[in-house]
C-alpha positions as CSV (number, residue, x, y, z in Angstrom):
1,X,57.7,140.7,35.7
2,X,59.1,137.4,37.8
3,X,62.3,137.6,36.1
4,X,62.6,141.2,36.7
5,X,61.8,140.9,40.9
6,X,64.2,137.4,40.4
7,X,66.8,139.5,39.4
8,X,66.3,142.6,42.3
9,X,66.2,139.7,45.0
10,X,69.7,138.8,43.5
11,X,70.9,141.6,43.4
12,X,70.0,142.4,47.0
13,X,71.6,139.2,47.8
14,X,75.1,139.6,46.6
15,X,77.9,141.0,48.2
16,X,78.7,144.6,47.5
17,X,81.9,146.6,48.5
18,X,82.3,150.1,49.7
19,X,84.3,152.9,49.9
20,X,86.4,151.1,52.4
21,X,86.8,148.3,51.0
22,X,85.0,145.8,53.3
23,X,82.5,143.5,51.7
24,X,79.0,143.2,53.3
25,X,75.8,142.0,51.8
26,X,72.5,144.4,51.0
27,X,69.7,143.5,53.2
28,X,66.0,144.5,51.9
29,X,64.2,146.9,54.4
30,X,61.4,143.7,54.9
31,X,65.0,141.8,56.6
32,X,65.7,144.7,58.4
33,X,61.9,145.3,60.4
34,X,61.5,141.7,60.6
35,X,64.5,140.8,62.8
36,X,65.9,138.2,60.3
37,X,69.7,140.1,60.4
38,X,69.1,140.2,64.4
39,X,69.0,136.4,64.5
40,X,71.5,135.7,61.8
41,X,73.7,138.3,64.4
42,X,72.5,136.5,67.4
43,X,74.0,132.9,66.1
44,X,77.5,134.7,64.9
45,X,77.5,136.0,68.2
46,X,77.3,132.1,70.1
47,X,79.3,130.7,67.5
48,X,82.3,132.9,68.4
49,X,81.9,133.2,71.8
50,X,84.1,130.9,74.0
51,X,83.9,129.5,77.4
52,X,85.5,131.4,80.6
53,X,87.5,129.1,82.6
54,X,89.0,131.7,84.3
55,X,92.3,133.1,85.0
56,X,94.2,130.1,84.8
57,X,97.4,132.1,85.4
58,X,95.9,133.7,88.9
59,X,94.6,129.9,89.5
60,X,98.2,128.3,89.2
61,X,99.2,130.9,91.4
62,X,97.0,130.9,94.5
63,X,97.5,126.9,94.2
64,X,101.3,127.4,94.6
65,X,100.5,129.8,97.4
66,X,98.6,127.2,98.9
67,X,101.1,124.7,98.9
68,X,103.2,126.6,100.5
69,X,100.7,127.9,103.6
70,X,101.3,132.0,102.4
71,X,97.7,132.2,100.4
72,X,95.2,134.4,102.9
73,X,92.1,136.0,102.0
74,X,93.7,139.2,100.7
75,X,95.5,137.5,97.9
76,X,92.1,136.0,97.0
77,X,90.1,139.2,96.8
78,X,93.2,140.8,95.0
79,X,93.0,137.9,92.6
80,X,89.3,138.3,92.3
81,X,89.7,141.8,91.4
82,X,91.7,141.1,88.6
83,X,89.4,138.3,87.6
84,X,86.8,140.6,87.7
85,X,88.6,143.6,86.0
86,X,89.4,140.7,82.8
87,X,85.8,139.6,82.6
88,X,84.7,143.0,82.2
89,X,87.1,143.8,79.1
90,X,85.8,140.2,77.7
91,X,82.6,141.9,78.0
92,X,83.8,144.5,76.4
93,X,85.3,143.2,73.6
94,X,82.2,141.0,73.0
95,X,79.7,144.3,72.8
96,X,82.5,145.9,70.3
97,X,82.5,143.4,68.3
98,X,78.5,143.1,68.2
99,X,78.7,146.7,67.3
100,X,81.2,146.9,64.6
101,X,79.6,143.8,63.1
102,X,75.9,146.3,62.9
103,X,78.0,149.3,61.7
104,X,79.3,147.0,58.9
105,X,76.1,146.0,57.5
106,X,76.0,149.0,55.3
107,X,72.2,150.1,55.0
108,X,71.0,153.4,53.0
109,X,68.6,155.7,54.8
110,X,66.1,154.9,51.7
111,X,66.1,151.3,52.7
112,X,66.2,151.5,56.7
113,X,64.0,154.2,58.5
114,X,65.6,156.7,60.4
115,X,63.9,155.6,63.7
116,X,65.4,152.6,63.3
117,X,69.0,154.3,63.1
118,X,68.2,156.8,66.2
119,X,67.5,153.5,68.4
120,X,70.8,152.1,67.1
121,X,72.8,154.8,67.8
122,X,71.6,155.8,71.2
123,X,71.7,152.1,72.4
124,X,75.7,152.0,71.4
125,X,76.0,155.2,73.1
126,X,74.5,153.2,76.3
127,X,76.4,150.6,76.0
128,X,79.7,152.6,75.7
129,X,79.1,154.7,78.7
130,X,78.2,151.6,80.8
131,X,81.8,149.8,79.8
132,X,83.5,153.0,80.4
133,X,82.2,153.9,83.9
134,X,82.5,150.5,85.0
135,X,86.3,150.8,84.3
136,X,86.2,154.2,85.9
137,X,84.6,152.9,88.9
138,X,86.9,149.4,89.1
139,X,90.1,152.3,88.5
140,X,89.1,154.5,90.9
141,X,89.3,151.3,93.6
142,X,92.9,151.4,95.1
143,X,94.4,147.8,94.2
144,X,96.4,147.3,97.4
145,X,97.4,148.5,101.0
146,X,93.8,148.5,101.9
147,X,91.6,147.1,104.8
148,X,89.6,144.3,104.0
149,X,88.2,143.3,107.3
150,X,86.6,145.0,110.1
151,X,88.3,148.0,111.7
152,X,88.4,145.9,114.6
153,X,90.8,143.4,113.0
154,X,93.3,145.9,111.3
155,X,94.0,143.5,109.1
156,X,95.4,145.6,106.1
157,X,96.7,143.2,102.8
158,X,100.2,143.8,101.9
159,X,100.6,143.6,97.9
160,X,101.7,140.2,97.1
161,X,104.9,139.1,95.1
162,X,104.1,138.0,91.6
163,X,106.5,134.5,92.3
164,X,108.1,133.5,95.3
165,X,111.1,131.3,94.3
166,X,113.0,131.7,97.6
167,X,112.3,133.0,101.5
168,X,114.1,135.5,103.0
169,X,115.1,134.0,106.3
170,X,117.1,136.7,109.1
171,X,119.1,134.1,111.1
172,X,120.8,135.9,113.9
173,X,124.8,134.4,113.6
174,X,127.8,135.1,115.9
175,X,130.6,136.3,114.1
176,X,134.2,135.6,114.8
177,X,134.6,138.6,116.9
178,X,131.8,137.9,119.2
179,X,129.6,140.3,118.0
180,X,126.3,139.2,116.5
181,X,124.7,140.9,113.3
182,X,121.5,139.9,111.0
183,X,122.5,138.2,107.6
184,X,119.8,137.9,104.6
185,X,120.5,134.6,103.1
186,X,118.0,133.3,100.5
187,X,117.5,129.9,100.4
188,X,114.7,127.4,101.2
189,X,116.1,126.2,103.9
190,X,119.5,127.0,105.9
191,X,121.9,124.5,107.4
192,X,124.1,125.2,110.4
193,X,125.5,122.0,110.1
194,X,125.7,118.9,108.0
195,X,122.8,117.4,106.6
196,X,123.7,114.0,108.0
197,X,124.3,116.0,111.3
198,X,121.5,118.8,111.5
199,X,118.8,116.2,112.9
200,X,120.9,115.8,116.4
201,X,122.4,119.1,116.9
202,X,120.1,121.4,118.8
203,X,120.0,124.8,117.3
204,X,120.4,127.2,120.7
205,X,119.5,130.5,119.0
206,X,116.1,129.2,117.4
207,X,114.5,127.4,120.3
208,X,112.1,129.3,122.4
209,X,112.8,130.8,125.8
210,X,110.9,128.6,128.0
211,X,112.1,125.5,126.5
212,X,116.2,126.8,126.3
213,X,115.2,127.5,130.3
214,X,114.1,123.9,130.6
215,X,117.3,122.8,129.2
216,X,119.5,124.4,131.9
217,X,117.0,123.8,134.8
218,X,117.5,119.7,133.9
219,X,120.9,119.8,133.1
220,X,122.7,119.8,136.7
221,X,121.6,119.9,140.1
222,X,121.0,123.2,141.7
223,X,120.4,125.4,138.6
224,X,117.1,126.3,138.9
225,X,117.9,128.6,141.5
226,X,120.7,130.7,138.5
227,X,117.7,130.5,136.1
228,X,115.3,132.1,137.7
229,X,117.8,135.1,137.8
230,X,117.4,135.0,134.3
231,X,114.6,136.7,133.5
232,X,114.9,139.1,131.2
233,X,115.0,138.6,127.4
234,X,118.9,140.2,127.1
235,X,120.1,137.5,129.8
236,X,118.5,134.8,128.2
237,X,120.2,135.8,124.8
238,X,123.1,136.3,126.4
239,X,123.1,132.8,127.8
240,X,122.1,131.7,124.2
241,X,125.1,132.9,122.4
242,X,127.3,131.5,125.0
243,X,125.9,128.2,125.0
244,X,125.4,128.5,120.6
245,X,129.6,129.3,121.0
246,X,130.4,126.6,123.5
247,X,128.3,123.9,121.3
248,X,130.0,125.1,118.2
249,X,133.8,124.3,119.3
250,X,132.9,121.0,120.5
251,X,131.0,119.8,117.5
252,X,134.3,120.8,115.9
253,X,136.6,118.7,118.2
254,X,134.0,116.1,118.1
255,X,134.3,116.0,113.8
256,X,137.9,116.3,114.2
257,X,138.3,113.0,116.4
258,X,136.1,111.6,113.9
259,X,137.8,112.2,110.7
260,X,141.2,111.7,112.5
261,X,139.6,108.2,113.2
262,X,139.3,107.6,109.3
263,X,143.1,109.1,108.4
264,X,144.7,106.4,111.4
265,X,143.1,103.4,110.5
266,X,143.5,103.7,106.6
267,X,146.9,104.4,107.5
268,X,147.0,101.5,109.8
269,X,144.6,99.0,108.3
270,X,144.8,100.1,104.8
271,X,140.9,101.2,104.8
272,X,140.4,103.7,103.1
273,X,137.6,103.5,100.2
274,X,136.0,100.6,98.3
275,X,133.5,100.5,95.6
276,X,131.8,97.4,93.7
277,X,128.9,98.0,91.0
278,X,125.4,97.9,92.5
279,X,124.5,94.8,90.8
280,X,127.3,93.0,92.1
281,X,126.6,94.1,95.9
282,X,122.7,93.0,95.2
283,X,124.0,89.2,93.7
284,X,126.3,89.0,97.0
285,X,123.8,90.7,99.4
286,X,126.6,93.2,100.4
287,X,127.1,97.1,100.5
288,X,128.7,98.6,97.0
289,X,130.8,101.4,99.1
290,X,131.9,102.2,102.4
291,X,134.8,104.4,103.4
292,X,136.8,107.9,102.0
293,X,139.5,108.6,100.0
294,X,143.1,109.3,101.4
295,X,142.7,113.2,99.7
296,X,139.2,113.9,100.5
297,X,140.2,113.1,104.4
298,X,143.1,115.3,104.6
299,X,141.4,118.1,103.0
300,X,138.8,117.6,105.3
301,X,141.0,118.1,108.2
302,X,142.5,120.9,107.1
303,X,138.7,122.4,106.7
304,X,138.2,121.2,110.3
305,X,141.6,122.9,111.7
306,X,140.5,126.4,109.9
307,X,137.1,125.7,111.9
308,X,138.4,124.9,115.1
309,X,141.0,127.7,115.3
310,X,137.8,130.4,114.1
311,X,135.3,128.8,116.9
312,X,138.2,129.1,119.7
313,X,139.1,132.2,118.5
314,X,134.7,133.4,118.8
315,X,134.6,132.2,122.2
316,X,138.1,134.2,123.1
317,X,136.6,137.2,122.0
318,X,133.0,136.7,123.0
319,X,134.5,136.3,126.6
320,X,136.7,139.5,126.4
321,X,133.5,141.7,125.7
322,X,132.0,143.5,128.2
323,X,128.9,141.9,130.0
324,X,125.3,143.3,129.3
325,X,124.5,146.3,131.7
326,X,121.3,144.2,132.9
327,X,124.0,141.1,133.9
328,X,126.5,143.4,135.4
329,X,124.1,145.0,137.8
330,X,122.6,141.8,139.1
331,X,122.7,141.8,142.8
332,X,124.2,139.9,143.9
333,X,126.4,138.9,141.1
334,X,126.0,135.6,138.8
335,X,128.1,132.2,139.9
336,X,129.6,132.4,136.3
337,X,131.9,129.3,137.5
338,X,128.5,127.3,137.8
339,X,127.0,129.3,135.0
340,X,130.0,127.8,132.8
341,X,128.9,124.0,134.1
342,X,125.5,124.6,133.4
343,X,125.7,125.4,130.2
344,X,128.6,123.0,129.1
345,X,126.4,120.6,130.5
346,X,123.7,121.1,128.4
347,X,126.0,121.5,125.2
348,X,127.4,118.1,126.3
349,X,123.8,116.3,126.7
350,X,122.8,118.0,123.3
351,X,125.8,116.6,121.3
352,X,125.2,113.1,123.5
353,X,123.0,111.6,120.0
354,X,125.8,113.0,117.7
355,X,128.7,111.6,119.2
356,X,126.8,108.1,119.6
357,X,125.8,108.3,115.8
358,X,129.9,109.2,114.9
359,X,131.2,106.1,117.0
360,X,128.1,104.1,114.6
361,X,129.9,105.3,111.9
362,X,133.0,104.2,112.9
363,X,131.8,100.9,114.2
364,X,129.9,100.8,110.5
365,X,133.6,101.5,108.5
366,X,135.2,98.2,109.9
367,X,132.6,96.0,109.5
368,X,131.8,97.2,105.8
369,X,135.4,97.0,105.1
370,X,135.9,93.7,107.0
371,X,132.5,92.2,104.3
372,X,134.1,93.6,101.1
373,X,137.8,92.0,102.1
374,X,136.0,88.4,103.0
375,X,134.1,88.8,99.6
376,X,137.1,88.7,98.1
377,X,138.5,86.4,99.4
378,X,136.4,84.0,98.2
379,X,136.2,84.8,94.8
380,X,140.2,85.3,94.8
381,X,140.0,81.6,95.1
382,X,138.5,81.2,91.6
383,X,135.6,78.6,91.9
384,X,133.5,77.7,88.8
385,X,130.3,79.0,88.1
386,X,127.7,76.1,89.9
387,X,129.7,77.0,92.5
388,X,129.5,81.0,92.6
389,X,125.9,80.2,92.0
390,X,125.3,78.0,95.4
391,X,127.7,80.3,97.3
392,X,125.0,83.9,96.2
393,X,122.1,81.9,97.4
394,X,123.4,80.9,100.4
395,X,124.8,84.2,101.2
396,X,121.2,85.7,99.8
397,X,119.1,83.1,102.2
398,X,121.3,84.3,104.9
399,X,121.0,88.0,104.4
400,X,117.2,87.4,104.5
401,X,117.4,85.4,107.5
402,X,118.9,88.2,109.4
403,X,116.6,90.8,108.1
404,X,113.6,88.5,109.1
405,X,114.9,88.1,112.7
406,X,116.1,91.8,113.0
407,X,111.7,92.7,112.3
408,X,111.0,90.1,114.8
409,X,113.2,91.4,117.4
410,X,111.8,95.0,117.4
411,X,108.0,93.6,117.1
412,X,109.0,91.3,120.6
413,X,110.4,95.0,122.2
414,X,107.2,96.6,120.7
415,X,105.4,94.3,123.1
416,X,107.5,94.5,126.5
417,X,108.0,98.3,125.6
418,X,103.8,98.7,124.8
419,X,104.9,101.3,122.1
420,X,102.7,99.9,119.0
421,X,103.3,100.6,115.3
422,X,101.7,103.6,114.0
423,X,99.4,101.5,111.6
424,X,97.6,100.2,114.8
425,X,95.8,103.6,115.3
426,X,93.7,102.3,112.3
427,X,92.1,100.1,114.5
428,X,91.1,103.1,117.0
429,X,90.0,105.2,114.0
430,X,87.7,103.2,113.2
431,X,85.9,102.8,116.3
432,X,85.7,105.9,117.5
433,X,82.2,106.6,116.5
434,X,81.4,103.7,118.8
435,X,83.1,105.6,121.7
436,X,81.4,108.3,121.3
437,X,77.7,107.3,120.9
438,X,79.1,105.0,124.2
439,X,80.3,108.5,126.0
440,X,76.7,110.4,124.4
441,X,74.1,107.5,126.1
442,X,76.8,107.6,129.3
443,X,75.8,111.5,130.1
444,X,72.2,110.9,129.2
445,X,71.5,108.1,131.3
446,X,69.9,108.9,134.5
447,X,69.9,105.5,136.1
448,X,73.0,104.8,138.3
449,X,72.4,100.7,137.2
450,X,72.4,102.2,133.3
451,X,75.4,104.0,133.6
452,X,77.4,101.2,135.7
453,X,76.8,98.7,132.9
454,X,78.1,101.1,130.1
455,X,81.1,101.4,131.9
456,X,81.8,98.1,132.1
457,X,81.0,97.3,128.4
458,X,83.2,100.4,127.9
459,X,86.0,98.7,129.7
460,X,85.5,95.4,128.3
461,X,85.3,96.9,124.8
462,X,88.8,98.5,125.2
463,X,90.5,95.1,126.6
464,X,89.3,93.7,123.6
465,X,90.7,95.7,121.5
466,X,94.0,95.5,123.3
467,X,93.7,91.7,123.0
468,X,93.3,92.0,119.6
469,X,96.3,94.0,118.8
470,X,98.4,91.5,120.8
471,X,97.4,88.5,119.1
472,X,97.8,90.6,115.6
473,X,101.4,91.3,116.5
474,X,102.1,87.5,117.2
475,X,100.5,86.2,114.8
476,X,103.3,88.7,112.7
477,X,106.3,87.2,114.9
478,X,104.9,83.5,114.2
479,X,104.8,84.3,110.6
480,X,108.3,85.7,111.1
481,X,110.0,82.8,112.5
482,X,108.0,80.6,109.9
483,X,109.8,82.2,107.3
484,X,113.4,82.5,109.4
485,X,113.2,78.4,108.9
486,X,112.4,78.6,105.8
487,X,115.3,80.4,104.5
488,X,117.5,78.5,107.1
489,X,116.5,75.4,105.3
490,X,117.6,77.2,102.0
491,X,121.0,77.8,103.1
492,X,121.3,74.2,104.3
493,X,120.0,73.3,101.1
494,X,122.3,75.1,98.7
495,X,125.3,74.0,101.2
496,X,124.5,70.0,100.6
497,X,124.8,71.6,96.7
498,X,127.7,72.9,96.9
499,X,129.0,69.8,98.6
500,X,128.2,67.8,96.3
501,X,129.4,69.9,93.4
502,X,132.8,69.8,95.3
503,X,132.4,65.4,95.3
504,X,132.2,65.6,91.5
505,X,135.5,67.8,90.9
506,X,137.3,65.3,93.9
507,X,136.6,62.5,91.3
508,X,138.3,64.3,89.0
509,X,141.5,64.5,90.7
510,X,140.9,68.6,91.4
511,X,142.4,69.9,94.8
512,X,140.9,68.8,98.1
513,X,142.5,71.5,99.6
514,X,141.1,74.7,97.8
515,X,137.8,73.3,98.4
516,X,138.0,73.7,102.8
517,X,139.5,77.1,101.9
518,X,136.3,78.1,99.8
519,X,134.1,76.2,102.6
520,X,136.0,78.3,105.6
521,X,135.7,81.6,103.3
522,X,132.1,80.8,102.7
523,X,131.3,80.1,106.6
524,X,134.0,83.2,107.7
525,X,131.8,85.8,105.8
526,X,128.7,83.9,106.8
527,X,129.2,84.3,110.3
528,X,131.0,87.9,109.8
529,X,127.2,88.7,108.1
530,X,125.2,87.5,111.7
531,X,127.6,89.5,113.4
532,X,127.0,92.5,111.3
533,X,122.9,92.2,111.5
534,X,122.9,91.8,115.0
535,X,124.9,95.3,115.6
536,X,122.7,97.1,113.5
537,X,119.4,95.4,115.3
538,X,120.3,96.4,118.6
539,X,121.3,99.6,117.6
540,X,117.9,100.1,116.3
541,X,116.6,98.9,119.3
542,X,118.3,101.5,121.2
543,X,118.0,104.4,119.4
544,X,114.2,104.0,118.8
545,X,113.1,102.1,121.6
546,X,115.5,104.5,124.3
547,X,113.1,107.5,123.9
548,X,110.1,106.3,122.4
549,X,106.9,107.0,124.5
550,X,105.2,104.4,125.8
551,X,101.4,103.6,124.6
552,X,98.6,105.3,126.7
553,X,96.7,102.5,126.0
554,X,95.8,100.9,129.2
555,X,95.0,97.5,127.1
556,X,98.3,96.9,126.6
557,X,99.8,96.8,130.2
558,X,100.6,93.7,131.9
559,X,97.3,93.4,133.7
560,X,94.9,93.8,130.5
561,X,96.6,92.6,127.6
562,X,95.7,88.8,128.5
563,X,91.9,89.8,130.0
564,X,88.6,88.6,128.2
């Protein structure tokens, strides 16, 4: 009798296939009412469900959108929509696959009771119509073009691009007839000029009316009185693409004086390009290039030539049109002879940064030049290798010597000036938390004698601080010109080297003679390298120091920088 149930358990146990041919295993009808194939279900279930990170797809995109400032509150509630819309179909999938997993267990009406089946059934029938209404409902929701805010707002959510690689920009240009039309161009970002160029040429038809008014109310006497005449939008674009025509045939002329420059003195002084290895500049503490090839200049000014004769040409025919009916009809009629000053004036001021930053470059092109030719000299002369070695540190000490004095020189206008580094504000940063509990006690304080005394430690407070940035910054020049003697003492040092080095080959009967023309090379490119420095330190100095604002600090004026 046990070996007879034994073998019905077994049986029961093994796997049987159907008609199908799917495999499944025979449960007895005590598994089925006790829940045992519920909680074998339940653990299948866990095991193959995985964890929902998200829609890492929709995540990488609203971060890119964020980067670039275009992400609003419409792309995140379309992107939540779809989040929500592929949760649901997980969902889904998950009760389909609970429910073709039950259908599969292949039970016999003898050994499950047909109550049991009934429940079954009607509960996938639930479940079914749930999924299915809830992709109805989400369906029946229109995706995009719909208001999301308060009717107040009207803020209605265009539908976003799927990737935005490039921007369309409209840039209003004036053609070579005169007339001005709207081009597409896509690109990230649009140059009128040349790179080195675009950061001091003002671009006329971008900058905002009140400021392009500004421009021709400062640029000559008398011309506020024309621009208040101009005071309609027409006019002022008018103006603008007069002024945007004017500026481009000068900055024409101005590139070709430049480039004509470079063709003269390479015919001239033979300057045209040179080149060294980057390693070899570093060991001799000297630029690897500096000028342009014979070819690349002339094709260059037969670019600029094309250019000119097109912006001459643009200005001809701009002036030929007939004026705007809101210009014509001004009465009485526009000064156009002052009109024309005004506004070559103002091109002239604009272009005043580029045509300081060409002479630079051309002030930059002989001494480069002038450094490579000394160079050589000195190594055309052949010495031996101790003596290449003493000549690269002294020329290394004295590169750093320079560079040394040229910080030292702006921290000394940083003081006279009162314009401190930007890394200063730490200090303000940091102690704004006392300044404001200061200001809170200052308004809450009723007693005249209370608030007096605030004032004053407010006062003293902020002398304090300015004396403490002074002392910071010359306690940085001290440590400057500390380290300015130290590397003069390394130059002196490797000269007495090299002198000596020179004694040793005198003994051996080598020329006397060789060795002043190394010494006079060595000190010629020594002194040509001060020279050099001290150009490019005041030109610092005046570019940065010429129209940099001065500190609002009031600890740093003359009166409280030295107060206790």
């Amino acid at each position: 009798m046990n070996e007879k149930s034994t073998m019905n358990l077994d049986t029961l146990k093994t796997p049987r296939q159907d008609a199908q041919g799917r495999w499944h295993e025979l449960l007895s009808p005590t598994q089925v009412l006790t829940g045992q194939q519920q909680s074998h279900m339940g653990e299948q279930l866990t095991n193959k469900k995985k964890k929902c990170r998200g829609n890492r797809k929709a995540q990488r995109q609203r971060r890119r959108l964020r980067r670039k400032g275009l992400y609003t509150e419409t792309g995140a509630r379309n992107g939540d929509h779809e989040l929500n819309v592929q949760h649901l179909e997980q969902h889904d999938q998950i009760f389909e696959e609970d429910i073709s997993d039950k259908i599969q267990v292949n039970v016999t009406s003898n050994q499950v009771p047909h109550s049991t089946q009934s429940k079954i059934h009607q509960n996938d029938s639930k479940v079914k119509k749930s999924t299915k209404r809830k992709r109805r409902d989400m369906s029946s929701q229109p995706p995009s073009n719909t208001i999301h805010e308060s009717l107040s707002q009207l803020t209605i959510s265009p539908p976003l691009n799927k990737k935005q690689k490039m921007i369309n920009n409209e840039v209003q240009q004036i053609t070579t007839n005169g007339n001005s039309e709207k081009t597409r161009s896509k690109c990230k970002k649009q140059n009128n000029h040349n790179y080195n160029d675009s950061s001091y040429v003002p671009d006329y038809l971008k900058v905002s009316n009140r400021i392009f008014k500004k421009m021709l109310i400062s640029s000559l006497d008398g011309a506020k009185e024309i621009v208040k005449r101009l005071n309609s939008k027409e006019k002022i674009n008018y103006i603008r693409q007069y002024a945007y025509l004017i500026h481009r045939l000068f900055y024409v002329q101005l590139q070709e004086s430049q480039w004509k420059y470079y063709y003269d003195i390479g015919i001239q002084q033979n300057i045209w390009t040179g080149r060294v290895s980057k390693k070899w500049a570093a060991m001799n503490s000297m630029n690897y290039t500096y000028g342009r090839s014979k070819n690349l200049i002339e094709q260059r000014l037969k670019k600029i030539e094309r250019q000119l004769q097109e912006a001459s040409e643009a200005l001809h025919n701009f002036g030929q049109q007939p004026l705007p009916q809101s210009i014509s009809e001004m009465n009485p009629p526009l000064d156009f002879t002052k009109l024309n000053a005004i506004v070559t004036a103002v091109v002239r001021k604009g272009q005043h940064k580029l045509k300081q930053q060409f002479e630079h470059n051309k002030k930059i092109l002989i001494l480069d030049s002038t450094d490579h030719r000394l160079v050589k000299n000195v190594y055309d002369l052949k010495p031996n290798k101790q003596q290449i070695r003493s000549i690269r540190n002294i020329w290394k000490a004295i590169y750093n010597k320079n560079q040394m004095e040229e910080q030292i020189e702006i921290l000394k206008h940083r003081i006279h000036s009162n314009c401190l580094p930007p890394a200063f504000n730490l200090l303000d940063y940091s102690l704004d938390r006392i300044d404001k509990k200061l200001r809170g006690s200052k308004q809450s304080s009723t007693n005249d004698n209370d608030s007096k005394q605030q004032t004053i430690l407010a006062a003293r407070r902020l002398k304090k601080i300015g004396r403490f940035k002074y002392d910071l910054l010359e306690l940085s020049i001290a440590a400057g010109e500390q380290k300015v003697r130290y590397y003069d003492k390394k130059a002196k040092k490797e000269k007495k080297k090299l002198i000596t080095i020179s004694d040793k080959l005198k003994k051996n009967n080598t020329n006397s003679d060789m060795f002043k023309q190394l010494m006079e090379g060595i000190e010629a490119r020594q002194q040509h390298m001060i020279e050099r420095a001290d150009y490019i330190t005041q030109q610092k100095i005046k570019s940065f120091f010429d129209e940099a604002p001065a500190s609002q600090d009031a600890t740093m004026n003359n009166d409280g920088v030295g107060a206790n």
